[in-house]
Amino acid sequence: MTQQADDTTHFGYQTVATEDKVEKVAEVFHSVAAKYDVMNDLMSFGIHRVWKRFTIDCSGIRPGQKVLDLAGGTGDLTAKFSRVVGSQGHVVLADINDSMLKVGRAKLRDLGIEGNVEYVQANAEALPFPDNHFDLITIAFGLRNVTDKDKALRSMYRVLKPGGRLLVLEFSKTEQALLSKAYDFYSFNILPGMGKVVANDADSYRYLAESIRMHPDQETLKGMMQDAEFEGVEYFNLTGGIVALHRGYKF
């Protein structure tokens, strides 16, 4: 469960009141928004672009379709989907954090991407869209920050069209012992310092490292998606399981 019996939840390794988590996560992303893209490249050594390209390849998206890029941040996936769906299609870049949305909007407009993209500030747990609306929903590196993940998955299922698919790209668990040790050392000893130097914010990147460890593993998330009525759920481990792409369908 994402929420504990005493109405508390996890914020990284801290236990906080459930009602306070959204604000705390918002503070993190308000702080890192301006340097988000730079830090993504530095943190992952550019590999996040490969993970996102694999997500695009697994999307099955076609011209004229509707896409929801949830927790879409600075719009990397939105930019790709905008070009694929074309002028007859529609992409919604949704994020709960207005600072991230502003950075994403400015970035995509600088790239000349307008017309078929809409920007919506939205909470994944209560999506402000009609039932059976989208052909595809993606959420990349955002689900671990959601307070009630089960509620969010049900909300995604509701707004997805029959025959549509959900793609969840998220940090996950590697079972390779040496890789796990190296990854932990990097996450807790190198990453916060990098965040301090580049974004002037070590604490936010310490939280990001902790939030990854608190996120459900591959099989648990698969079960959560199935509980939310998604069918044909499968996952693909990337970079030794440091990241996993989960895919599920609404039939």
PDB file of C-alpha atoms in Angstrom:
ATOM      1  CA  MET A   1       0.000   0.000   0.000  1.00  0.00           C
ATOM      2  CA  THR A   2       1.126   3.547  -0.677  1.00  0.00           C
ATOM      3  CA  GLN A   3      -0.534   4.950   2.461  1.00  0.00           C
ATOM      4  CA  GLN A   4       0.019   3.726   5.998  1.00  0.00           C
ATOM      5  CA  ALA A   5      -2.756   2.982   8.472  1.00  0.00           C
ATOM      6  CA  ASP A   6      -2.032   6.055  10.604  1.00  0.00           C
ATOM      7  CA  ASP A   7      -2.514   8.354   7.589  1.00  0.00           C
ATOM      8  CA  THR A   8       1.183   8.830   7.020  1.00  0.00           C
ATOM      9  CA  THR A   9       3.280   8.080   3.964  1.00  0.00           C
ATOM     10  CA  HIS A  10       6.877   8.128   2.808  1.00  0.00           C
ATOM     11  CA  PHE A  11       8.767  11.188   1.619  1.00  0.00           C
ATOM     12  CA  GLY A  12      12.039   9.533   0.753  1.00  0.00           C
ATOM     13  CA  TYR A  13      13.127   7.870   3.987  1.00  0.00           C
ATOM     14  CA  GLN A  14      11.062  10.248   6.111  1.00  0.00           C
ATOM     15  CA  THR A  15       7.563   9.471   7.369  1.00  0.00           C
ATOM     16  CA  VAL A  16       5.250  12.435   6.836  1.00  0.00           C
ATOM     17  CA  ALA A  17       1.549  13.179   7.046  1.00  0.00           C
ATOM     18  CA  THR A  18      -0.126  12.046   3.844  1.00  0.00           C
ATOM     19  CA  GLU A  19      -1.650  15.482   3.331  1.00  0.00           C
ATOM     20  CA  ASP A  20       1.811  17.082   3.444  1.00  0.00           C
ATOM     21  CA  LYS A  21       3.533  14.961   0.787  1.00  0.00           C
ATOM     22  CA  VAL A  22       2.210  16.810  -2.261  1.00  0.00           C
ATOM     23  CA  GLU A  23       3.557  20.107  -0.951  1.00  0.00           C
ATOM     24  CA  LYS A  24       6.924  18.583  -0.074  1.00  0.00           C
ATOM     25  CA  VAL A  25       7.297  17.011  -3.522  1.00  0.00           C
ATOM     26  CA  ALA A  26       6.260  20.325  -5.067  1.00  0.00           C
ATOM     27  CA  GLU A  27       9.047  22.093  -3.181  1.00  0.00           C
ATOM     28  CA  VAL A  28      11.575  19.629  -4.599  1.00  0.00           C
ATOM     29  CA  PHE A  29      10.544  20.197  -8.190  1.00  0.00           C
ATOM     30  CA  HIS A  30      10.133  23.967  -7.829  1.00  0.00           C
ATOM     31  CA  SER A  31      13.745  23.926  -6.695  1.00  0.00           C
ATOM     32  CA  VAL A  32      15.159  21.718  -9.452  1.00  0.00           C
ATOM     33  CA  ALA A  33      12.998  22.769 -12.428  1.00  0.00           C
ATOM     34  CA  ALA A  34      15.464  25.227 -13.963  1.00  0.00           C
ATOM     35  CA  LYS A  35      18.330  22.690 -13.965  1.00  0.00           C
ATOM     36  CA  TYR A  36      16.206  19.580 -14.493  1.00  0.00           C
ATOM     37  CA  ASP A  37      17.353  18.750 -18.023  1.00  0.00           C
ATOM     38  CA  VAL A  38      21.014  19.436 -17.292  1.00  0.00           C
ATOM     39  CA  MET A  39      20.907  17.242 -14.196  1.00  0.00           C
ATOM     40  CA  ASN A  40      19.103  14.443 -16.061  1.00  0.00           C
ATOM     41  CA  ASP A  41      21.952  14.275 -18.555  1.00  0.00           C
ATOM     42  CA  LEU A  42      24.601  14.430 -15.848  1.00  0.00           C
ATOM     43  CA  MET A  43      22.929  11.976 -13.465  1.00  0.00           C
ATOM     44  CA  SER A  44      22.297   9.305 -16.076  1.00  0.00           C
ATOM     45  CA  PHE A  45      25.319  10.044 -18.274  1.00  0.00           C
ATOM     46  CA  GLY A  46      22.786  10.693 -21.042  1.00  0.00           C
ATOM     47  CA  ILE A  47      21.288   7.189 -20.803  1.00  0.00           C
ATOM     48  CA  HIS A  48      17.850   8.603 -19.920  1.00  0.00           C
ATOM     49  CA  ARG A  49      17.528   9.442 -23.614  1.00  0.00           C
ATOM     50  CA  VAL A  50      17.893   5.739 -24.487  1.00  0.00           C
ATOM     51  CA  TRP A  51      15.278   4.783 -21.888  1.00  0.00           C
ATOM     52  CA  LYS A  52      12.854   7.342 -23.295  1.00  0.00           C
ATOM     53  CA  ARG A  53      13.532   6.245 -26.876  1.00  0.00           C
ATOM     54  CA  PHE A  54      12.669   2.676 -25.866  1.00  0.00           C
ATOM     55  CA  THR A  55       9.443   3.991 -24.331  1.00  0.00           C
ATOM     56  CA  ILE A  56       8.538   5.709 -27.599  1.00  0.00           C
ATOM     57  CA  ASP A  57       9.288   2.489 -29.494  1.00  0.00           C
ATOM     58  CA  CYS A  58       6.928   0.555 -27.176  1.00  0.00           C
ATOM     59  CA  SER A  59       4.132   3.101 -27.418  1.00  0.00           C
ATOM     60  CA  GLY A  60       2.561   1.974 -30.693  1.00  0.00           C
ATOM     61  CA  ILE A  61       1.403   5.560 -31.179  1.00  0.00           C
ATOM     62  CA  ARG A  62       0.099   6.571 -34.595  1.00  0.00           C
ATOM     63  CA  PRO A  63      -0.826   9.804 -36.412  1.00  0.00           C
ATOM     64  CA  GLY A  64      -4.087  11.334 -35.268  1.00  0.00           C
ATOM     65  CA  GLN A  65      -4.109   9.772 -31.793  1.00  0.00           C
ATOM     66  CA  LYS A  66      -4.406  11.376 -28.345  1.00  0.00           C
ATOM     67  CA  VAL A  67      -1.583  11.104 -25.820  1.00  0.00           C
ATOM     68  CA  LEU A  68      -1.337  12.066 -22.155  1.00  0.00           C
ATOM     69  CA  ASP A  69       2.266  12.620 -21.031  1.00  0.00           C
ATOM     70  CA  LEU A  70       1.647  12.581 -17.293  1.00  0.00           C
ATOM     71  CA  ALA A  71       4.215  14.075 -14.929  1.00  0.00           C
ATOM     72  CA  GLY A  72       5.713  15.113 -18.253  1.00  0.00           C
ATOM     73  CA  GLY A  73       8.003  17.736 -16.744  1.00  0.00           C
ATOM     74  CA  THR A  74      10.153  19.424 -19.343  1.00  0.00           C
ATOM     75  CA  GLY A  75       8.501  17.612 -22.230  1.00  0.00           C
ATOM     76  CA  ASP A  76      11.032  15.158 -23.666  1.00  0.00           C
ATOM     77  CA  LEU A  77       8.350  12.573 -24.456  1.00  0.00           C
ATOM     78  CA  THR A  78       5.800  15.214 -25.437  1.00  0.00           C
ATOM     79  CA  ALA A  79       8.178  16.551 -28.100  1.00  0.00           C
ATOM     80  CA  LYS A  80       8.496  13.106 -29.672  1.00  0.00           C
ATOM     81  CA  PHE A  81       4.784  12.331 -29.483  1.00  0.00           C
ATOM     82  CA  SER A  82       3.844  15.710 -30.945  1.00  0.00           C
ATOM     83  CA  ARG A  83       5.766  14.911 -34.093  1.00  0.00           C
ATOM     84  CA  VAL A  84       4.332  11.376 -34.356  1.00  0.00           C
ATOM     85  CA  VAL A  85       0.635  12.220 -33.891  1.00  0.00           C
ATOM     86  CA  GLY A  86       0.849  15.175 -36.267  1.00  0.00           C
ATOM     87  CA  SER A  87      -1.588  18.009 -36.816  1.00  0.00           C
ATOM     88  CA  GLN A  88      -4.631  15.736 -36.476  1.00  0.00           C
ATOM     89  CA  GLY A  89      -3.408  14.338 -33.160  1.00  0.00           C
ATOM     90  CA  HIS A  90      -3.259  15.851 -29.693  1.00  0.00           C
ATOM     91  CA  VAL A  91      -0.733  15.631 -26.836  1.00  0.00           C
ATOM     92  CA  VAL A  92      -1.399  16.799 -23.293  1.00  0.00           C
ATOM     93  CA  LEU A  93       1.661  17.573 -21.193  1.00  0.00           C
ATOM     94  CA  ALA A  94       0.368  17.315 -17.637  1.00  0.00           C
ATOM     95  CA  ASP A  95       2.285  17.907 -14.427  1.00  0.00           C
ATOM     96  CA  ILE A  96       1.258  18.732 -10.874  1.00  0.00           C
ATOM     97  CA  ASN A  97       4.100  21.240 -10.634  1.00  0.00           C
ATOM     98  CA  ASP A  98       3.624  24.586 -12.359  1.00  0.00           C
ATOM     99  CA  SER A  99       7.366  25.349 -12.368  1.00  0.00           C
ATOM    100  CA  MET A 100       8.031  22.200 -14.374  1.00  0.00           C
ATOM    101  CA  LEU A 101       5.169  23.029 -16.746  1.00  0.00           C
ATOM    102  CA  LYS A 102       6.563  26.492 -17.380  1.00  0.00           C
ATOM    103  CA  VAL A 103      10.009  25.088 -18.178  1.00  0.00           C
ATOM    104  CA  GLY A 104       8.451  22.467 -20.449  1.00  0.00           C
ATOM    105  CA  ARG A 105       6.288  24.984 -22.300  1.00  0.00           C
ATOM    106  CA  ALA A 106       9.221  27.334 -22.911  1.00  0.00           C
ATOM    107  CA  LYS A 107      11.439  24.470 -24.061  1.00  0.00           C
ATOM    108  CA  LEU A 108       8.913  23.064 -26.536  1.00  0.00           C
ATOM    109  CA  ARG A 109       8.073  26.469 -27.939  1.00  0.00           C
ATOM    110  CA  ASP A 110      11.776  27.099 -28.495  1.00  0.00           C
ATOM    111  CA  LEU A 111      11.775  23.848 -30.473  1.00  0.00           C
ATOM    112  CA  GLY A 112       8.882  25.122 -32.585  1.00  0.00           C
ATOM    113  CA  ILE A 113       6.431  22.612 -31.110  1.00  0.00           C
ATOM    114  CA  GLU A 114       3.005  24.216 -30.861  1.00  0.00           C
ATOM    115  CA  GLY A 115      -0.493  23.651 -32.146  1.00  0.00           C
ATOM    116  CA  ASN A 116      -1.115  20.055 -31.115  1.00  0.00           C
ATOM    117  CA  VAL A 117       0.227  20.307 -27.541  1.00  0.00           C
ATOM    118  CA  GLU A 118      -1.797  21.376 -24.508  1.00  0.00           C
ATOM    119  CA  TYR A 119      -0.404  22.098 -21.036  1.00  0.00           C
ATOM    120  CA  VAL A 120      -2.443  21.097 -17.993  1.00  0.00           C
ATOM    121  CA  GLN A 121      -1.589  21.287 -14.299  1.00  0.00           C
ATOM    122  CA  ALA A 122      -3.063  18.079 -12.903  1.00  0.00           C
ATOM    123  CA  ASN A 123      -2.823  15.646 -10.007  1.00  0.00           C
ATOM    124  CA  ALA A 124      -2.410  12.055 -11.225  1.00  0.00           C
ATOM    125  CA  GLU A 125      -4.778  10.848  -8.505  1.00  0.00           C
ATOM    126  CA  ALA A 126      -7.716  12.833  -9.933  1.00  0.00           C
ATOM    127  CA  LEU A 127      -7.129  13.476 -13.625  1.00  0.00           C
ATOM    128  CA  PRO A 128      -9.350  16.262 -15.028  1.00  0.00           C
ATOM    129  CA  PHE A 129     -10.155  14.472 -18.294  1.00  0.00           C
ATOM    130  CA  PRO A 130     -13.183  12.584 -19.642  1.00  0.00           C
ATOM    131  CA  ASP A 131     -13.533   8.818 -19.441  1.00  0.00           C
ATOM    132  CA  ASN A 132     -12.129   6.794 -22.352  1.00  0.00           C
ATOM    133  CA  HIS A 133     -10.276   9.773 -23.828  1.00  0.00           C
ATOM    134  CA  PHE A 134      -6.612   8.898 -24.541  1.00  0.00           C
ATOM    135  CA  ASP A 135      -5.052   6.291 -26.798  1.00  0.00           C
ATOM    136  CA  LEU A 136      -1.840   6.335 -24.778  1.00  0.00           C
ATOM    137  CA  ILE A 137      -0.739   7.476 -21.329  1.00  0.00           C
ATOM    138  CA  THR A 138       2.913   7.715 -20.330  1.00  0.00           C
ATOM    139  CA  ILE A 139       4.337   8.570 -16.935  1.00  0.00           C
ATOM    140  CA  ALA A 140       8.133   8.732 -16.889  1.00  0.00           C
ATOM    141  CA  PHE A 141       9.975   9.065 -13.587  1.00  0.00           C
ATOM    142  CA  GLY A 142       6.866  10.471 -11.938  1.00  0.00           C
ATOM    143  CA  LEU A 143       4.902   7.634 -10.357  1.00  0.00           C
ATOM    144  CA  ARG A 144       7.293   7.262  -7.414  1.00  0.00           C
ATOM    145  CA  ASN A 145       6.445  10.836  -6.358  1.00  0.00           C
ATOM    146  CA  VAL A 146       2.686  10.185  -6.292  1.00  0.00           C
ATOM    147  CA  THR A 147       1.235   9.792  -2.804  1.00  0.00           C
ATOM    148  CA  ASP A 148      -1.511   7.255  -3.589  1.00  0.00           C
ATOM    149  CA  LYS A 149      -0.202   5.235  -6.518  1.00  0.00           C
ATOM    150  CA  ASP A 150      -3.165   2.862  -6.566  1.00  0.00           C
ATOM    151  CA  LYS A 151      -5.594   5.763  -6.880  1.00  0.00           C
ATOM    152  CA  ALA A 152      -3.462   7.300  -9.635  1.00  0.00           C
ATOM    153  CA  LEU A 153      -3.388   4.053 -11.624  1.00  0.00           C
ATOM    154  CA  ARG A 154      -7.182   3.785 -11.401  1.00  0.00           C
ATOM    155  CA  SER A 155      -7.478   7.395 -12.569  1.00  0.00           C
ATOM    156  CA  MET A 156      -5.240   6.624 -15.546  1.00  0.00           C
ATOM    157  CA  TYR A 157      -7.307   3.557 -16.380  1.00  0.00           C
ATOM    158  CA  ARG A 158     -10.493   5.640 -16.357  1.00  0.00           C
ATOM    159  CA  VAL A 159      -9.282   8.214 -18.901  1.00  0.00           C
ATOM    160  CA  LEU A 160      -7.683   5.639 -21.211  1.00  0.00           C
ATOM    161  CA  LYS A 161      -9.680   4.434 -24.210  1.00  0.00           C
ATOM    162  CA  PRO A 162     -10.527   0.741 -24.564  1.00  0.00           C
ATOM    163  CA  GLY A 163      -7.606  -0.675 -26.543  1.00  0.00           C
ATOM    164  CA  GLY A 164      -5.290   1.988 -25.173  1.00  0.00           C
ATOM    165  CA  ARG A 165      -2.100   1.407 -23.234  1.00  0.00           C
ATOM    166  CA  LEU A 166      -0.257   2.780 -20.232  1.00  0.00           C
ATOM    167  CA  LEU A 167       3.529   3.003 -20.127  1.00  0.00           C
ATOM    168  CA  VAL A 168       5.236   3.549 -16.767  1.00  0.00           C
ATOM    169  CA  LEU A 169       8.958   4.321 -17.036  1.00  0.00           C
ATOM    170  CA  GLU A 170      10.496   4.399 -13.586  1.00  0.00           C
ATOM    171  CA  PHE A 171      13.556   3.614 -11.554  1.00  0.00           C
ATOM    172  CA  SER A 172      13.302   0.103 -10.181  1.00  0.00           C
ATOM    173  CA  LYS A 173      15.283  -2.672  -8.475  1.00  0.00           C
ATOM    174  CA  THR A 174      18.332  -4.452  -9.823  1.00  0.00           C
ATOM    175  CA  GLU A 175      19.148  -7.949  -8.596  1.00  0.00           C
ATOM    176  CA  GLN A 176      22.770  -7.671  -9.699  1.00  0.00           C
ATOM    177  CA  ALA A 177      24.714  -7.356  -6.434  1.00  0.00           C
ATOM    178  CA  LEU A 178      27.746  -5.467  -7.754  1.00  0.00           C
ATOM    179  CA  LEU A 179      25.644  -3.101  -9.828  1.00  0.00           C
ATOM    180  CA  SER A 180      23.373  -2.487  -6.839  1.00  0.00           C
ATOM    181  CA  LYS A 181      26.323  -1.596  -4.589  1.00  0.00           C
ATOM    182  CA  ALA A 182      27.832   0.728  -7.182  1.00  0.00           C
ATOM    183  CA  TYR A 183      24.444   2.361  -7.806  1.00  0.00           C
ATOM    184  CA  ASP A 184      23.849   2.909  -4.077  1.00  0.00           C
ATOM    185  CA  PHE A 185      27.299   4.464  -3.638  1.00  0.00           C
ATOM    186  CA  TYR A 186      26.698   6.776  -6.590  1.00  0.00           C
ATOM    187  CA  SER A 187      23.170   7.721  -5.465  1.00  0.00           C
ATOM    188  CA  PHE A 188      24.023   8.601  -1.877  1.00  0.00           C
ATOM    189  CA  ASN A 189      27.626   9.800  -2.138  1.00  0.00           C
ATOM    190  CA  ILE A 190      27.958  11.415  -5.562  1.00  0.00           C
ATOM    191  CA  LEU A 191      24.473  12.532  -6.614  1.00  0.00           C
ATOM    192  CA  PRO A 192      23.712  14.955  -3.739  1.00  0.00           C
ATOM    193  CA  GLY A 193      27.079  16.652  -4.284  1.00  0.00           C
ATOM    194  CA  MET A 194      26.356  16.954  -7.980  1.00  0.00           C
ATOM    195  CA  GLY A 195      22.982  18.489  -7.138  1.00  0.00           C
ATOM    196  CA  LYS A 196      24.689  20.967  -4.819  1.00  0.00           C
ATOM    197  CA  VAL A 197      27.185  22.092  -7.463  1.00  0.00           C
ATOM    198  CA  VAL A 198      24.843  22.241 -10.476  1.00  0.00           C
ATOM    199  CA  ALA A 199      21.434  23.048  -8.973  1.00  0.00           C
ATOM    200  CA  ASN A 200      22.544  24.459  -5.602  1.00  0.00           C
ATOM    201  CA  ASP A 201      20.318  21.853  -3.947  1.00  0.00           C
ATOM    202  CA  ALA A 202      21.777  18.710  -2.397  1.00  0.00           C
ATOM    203  CA  ASP A 203      18.658  17.891  -0.343  1.00  0.00           C
ATOM    204  CA  SER A 204      16.320  17.541  -3.320  1.00  0.00           C
ATOM    205  CA  TYR A 205      18.640  15.088  -5.001  1.00  0.00           C
ATOM    206  CA  ARG A 206      19.063  13.175  -1.757  1.00  0.00           C
ATOM    207  CA  TYR A 207      15.255  12.874  -1.679  1.00  0.00           C
ATOM    208  CA  LEU A 208      15.203  11.683  -5.295  1.00  0.00           C
ATOM    209  CA  ALA A 209      17.690   8.926  -4.441  1.00  0.00           C
ATOM    210  CA  GLU A 210      15.631   7.894  -1.403  1.00  0.00           C
ATOM    211  CA  SER A 211      12.339   7.981  -3.313  1.00  0.00           C
ATOM    212  CA  ILE A 212      13.751   5.487  -5.815  1.00  0.00           C
ATOM    213  CA  ARG A 213      14.480   3.027  -2.984  1.00  0.00           C
ATOM    214  CA  MET A 214      10.944   3.397  -1.609  1.00  0.00           C
ATOM    215  CA  HIS A 215       9.283   2.765  -4.990  1.00  0.00           C
ATOM    216  CA  PRO A 216       7.673  -0.671  -5.548  1.00  0.00           C
ATOM    217  CA  ASP A 217       9.814  -3.269  -7.315  1.00  0.00           C
ATOM    218  CA  GLN A 218       8.957  -4.627 -10.755  1.00  0.00           C
ATOM    219  CA  GLU A 219       6.640  -7.435  -9.685  1.00  0.00           C
ATOM    220  CA  THR A 220       4.858  -5.298  -7.079  1.00  0.00           C
ATOM    221  CA  LEU A 221       4.144  -2.537  -9.587  1.00  0.00           C
ATOM    222  CA  LYS A 222       2.952  -5.130 -12.095  1.00  0.00           C
ATOM    223  CA  GLY A 223       0.490  -6.387  -9.479  1.00  0.00           C
ATOM    224  CA  MET A 224      -0.674  -2.849  -8.713  1.00  0.00           C
ATOM    225  CA  MET A 225      -1.411  -2.262 -12.398  1.00  0.00           C
ATOM    226  CA  GLN A 226      -3.341  -5.516 -12.574  1.00  0.00           C
ATOM    227  CA  ASP A 227      -5.313  -4.517  -9.461  1.00  0.00           C
ATOM    228  CA  ALA A 228      -6.226  -1.292 -11.296  1.00  0.00           C
ATOM    229  CA  GLU A 229      -7.718  -3.522 -14.056  1.00  0.00           C
ATOM    230  CA  PHE A 230      -4.921  -3.222 -16.593  1.00  0.00           C
ATOM    231  CA  GLU A 231      -4.468  -6.369 -18.652  1.00  0.00           C
ATOM    232  CA  GLY A 232      -1.523  -7.921 -20.444  1.00  0.00           C
ATOM    233  CA  VAL A 233       0.819  -6.214 -17.986  1.00  0.00           C
ATOM    234  CA  GLU A 234       4.507  -6.805 -18.630  1.00  0.00           C
ATOM    235  CA  TYR A 235       7.751  -5.048 -17.880  1.00  0.00           C
ATOM    236  CA  PHE A 236      11.136  -4.623 -19.492  1.00  0.00           C
ATOM    237  CA  ASN A 237      14.266  -4.180 -17.381  1.00  0.00           C
ATOM    238  CA  LEU A 238      16.661  -1.546 -18.680  1.00  0.00           C
ATOM    239  CA  THR A 239      20.282  -1.011 -17.607  1.00  0.00           C
ATOM    240  CA  GLY A 240      20.259  -4.108 -15.414  1.00  0.00           C
ATOM    241  CA  GLY A 241      16.933  -3.276 -13.786  1.00  0.00           C
ATOM    242  CA  ILE A 242      17.968   0.158 -12.542  1.00  0.00           C
ATOM    243  CA  VAL A 243      15.053   1.309 -14.674  1.00  0.00           C
ATOM    244  CA  ALA A 244      11.997  -0.669 -15.801  1.00  0.00           C
ATOM    245  CA  LEU A 245       9.295   0.063 -18.350  1.00  0.00           C
ATOM    246  CA  HIS A 246       5.898  -1.365 -17.416  1.00  0.00           C
ATOM    247  CA  ARG A 247       3.208  -1.662 -20.077  1.00  0.00           C
ATOM    248  CA  GLY A 248      -0.460  -2.454 -19.569  1.00  0.00           C
ATOM    249  CA  TYR A 249      -3.623  -2.306 -21.657  1.00  0.00           C
ATOM    250  CA  LYS A 250      -7.245  -1.363 -21.168  1.00  0.00           C
ATOM    251  CA  PHE A 251      -9.429  -3.872 -23.024  1.00  0.00           C
TER     252      PHE A 251
END
